[in-house]
C-alpha positions as a printed Julia matrix, in Angstrom:
158×3 Matrix{Float64}:
   9.65    5.86  39.26
   6.92    5.55  41.84
   7.19    6.9   45.23
   7.8     4.43  48.05
   6.49    6.5   50.82
   3.35    5.39  52.61
   0.34    7.57  52.95
  -0.49    8.13  56.65
  -4.01    9.0   57.76
  -4.28   11.98  60.09
  -5.61   11.31  63.59
  -9.26   11.95  64.04
 -10.75   13.81  66.95
 -12.71   11.67  69.33
 -15.86   13.61  70.32
 -16.31   11.83  73.65
 -13.08   13.07  75.36
 -11.44   15.55  72.91
  -8.33   13.32  72.38
  -7.01   12.27  68.98
  -7.54    8.66  68.0
  -7.17    6.59  64.86
  -9.32    3.7   66.08
 -12.08    3.21  63.56
 -14.71    0.6   64.49
 -16.55   -1.86  62.36
 -20.31   -2.47  62.61
 -19.64   -5.1   65.18
 -17.53   -2.82  67.3
 -14.06   -4.3   66.46
 -11.21   -2.03  65.75
 -10.45   -1.72  62.03
  -6.81   -1.96  60.97
  -4.95   -0.94  57.85
  -3.43   -3.53  55.58
   0.17   -3.09  54.36
  -0.99   -1.31  51.2
  -4.15    0.55  52.23
  -7.61    0.28  53.8
  -9.51   -2.87  52.56
 -13.22   -3.16  52.7
 -15.23   -6.39  52.3
 -18.44   -6.26  50.24
 -20.67   -9.36  50.85
 -23.89  -10.61  49.21
 -22.64   -9.47  45.74
 -24.84  -10.74  42.93
 -23.24  -13.52  40.98
 -23.56  -11.64  37.68
 -22.05   -8.32  38.98
 -19.25   -7.05  36.87
 -16.09   -5.18  37.77
 -17.52   -2.1   36.02
 -20.66   -2.23  38.27
 -18.39   -2.25  41.31
 -16.07    0.43  40.01
 -19.01    2.61  39.32
 -20.59    2.19  42.75
 -17.4     2.41  44.87
 -15.5     4.95  42.66
 -17.92    7.59  44.02
 -16.37    7.36  47.43
 -12.67    7.86  46.38
  -9.83    6.44  44.43
  -9.88    2.64  44.21
  -6.37    1.24  44.54
  -7.4    -2.41  43.91
 -10.62   -4.26  43.34
 -10.49   -8.09  43.77
 -13.4   -10.27  42.67
 -13.05  -14.03  43.35
 -14.75  -16.01  40.56
 -16.11  -19.55  40.8
 -13.91  -21.75  38.56
 -16.79  -23.84  37.25
 -19.39  -21.18  36.51
 -17.18  -18.03  36.1
 -19.54  -16.09  38.3
 -18.65  -13.95  41.3
 -18.47  -15.98  44.47
 -20.53  -13.49  46.51
 -17.92  -11.17  47.94
 -15.5    -8.55  46.7
 -12.46   -6.79  48.33
 -12.06   -3.09  47.55
  -8.85   -1.25  48.6
  -8.71    2.49  49.2
  -5.48    4.47  49.93
  -6.96    6.44  52.84
  -9.18    5.5   55.85
 -11.47    8.51  55.06
 -12.35    7.1   51.59
 -12.93    3.55  53.0
 -15.13    4.82  55.79
 -17.09    6.96  53.24
 -17.62    3.8   51.13
 -18.81    1.75  54.09
 -21.23    4.41  55.28
 -22.5     5.2   51.79
 -22.8     1.72  50.23
 -23.66   -0.5   53.28
 -27.2    -1.9   52.91
 -27.7    -0.53  49.37
 -28.92   -2.49  46.29
 -26.58   -3.76  43.63
 -28.32   -5.73  40.9
 -31.38   -6.22  43.08
 -29.44   -7.62  46.02
 -28.73   -5.77  49.24
 -24.97   -5.61  49.85
 -23.17   -5.4   53.2
 -19.97   -3.43  53.42
 -17.45   -3.32  56.31
 -13.74   -3.27  57.01
 -11.97   -6.49  56.12
  -9.25   -6.45  58.67
  -9.77   -5.96  62.41
  -7.67   -6.13  65.52
  -8.75   -9.03  67.78
 -10.34   -8.04  71.08
  -8.18   -8.3   74.18
  -8.72  -11.47  76.21
 -10.83  -10.9   79.29
 -10.36  -12.44  82.7
  -6.74  -13.47  82.64
  -5.28   -9.92  82.83
  -2.41  -10.86  80.56
  -3.27   -9.11  77.37
  -3.7   -10.5   73.95
  -0.46  -12.36  73.23
   1.56  -15.13  74.93
   1.57  -15.19  78.7
   0.04  -18.62  78.85
   1.42  -20.97  81.51
   3.04  -23.81  79.75
   4.19  -27.17  81.03
   7.32  -27.75  82.94
  10.62  -28.89  81.41
  14.18  -27.81  81.59
  13.58  -24.56  79.71
  10.47  -23.33  81.58
   7.87  -24.73  79.33
   9.46  -23.8   76.0
   9.06  -26.28  73.12
  11.81  -28.72  72.53
  14.04  -27.83  69.58
  15.99  -30.16  67.35
  19.82  -29.8   67.52
  21.9   -28.68  64.65
  24.13  -31.34  63.06
  27.92  -31.16  63.6
  30.24  -30.03  60.82
  30.52  -33.72  59.57
  26.75  -33.93  59.27
  26.3   -36.27  62.23
  24.29  -35.42  65.39
  25.75  -35.93  68.85
  24.44  -38.89  70.64
């Protein structure tokens, strides 16, 4: 039976202040986050005639590929232009991004980056990323109205 324990990436040393951090950044500066299963990278500008073997060969050099997902066009059967590659560890995913980004695959230059990122915090309101908005009035302090549950006989109170 397969192990149900999750692999955890060790913290990386941050060269700027000597503290440990696990915040890996994408090419645009967003914080990369792990999916439930592993670290997923997004490969774009993939040639329509690329095969799964081509991608396994290219990305297998950077570590164990847990999953490789190629969306195909229903009408033509060709690759839609992007591929998702999943690695079990952050180190393997980062190596694939650094090694394969802006390289040629079937005469097209591919772009590689993390697929999932944490949204940046909102600026200016000082309330952080979630909730905190000032809603309308009402008896419950701006909460949305909820329907009432029916009585035991199936009829609502009037």
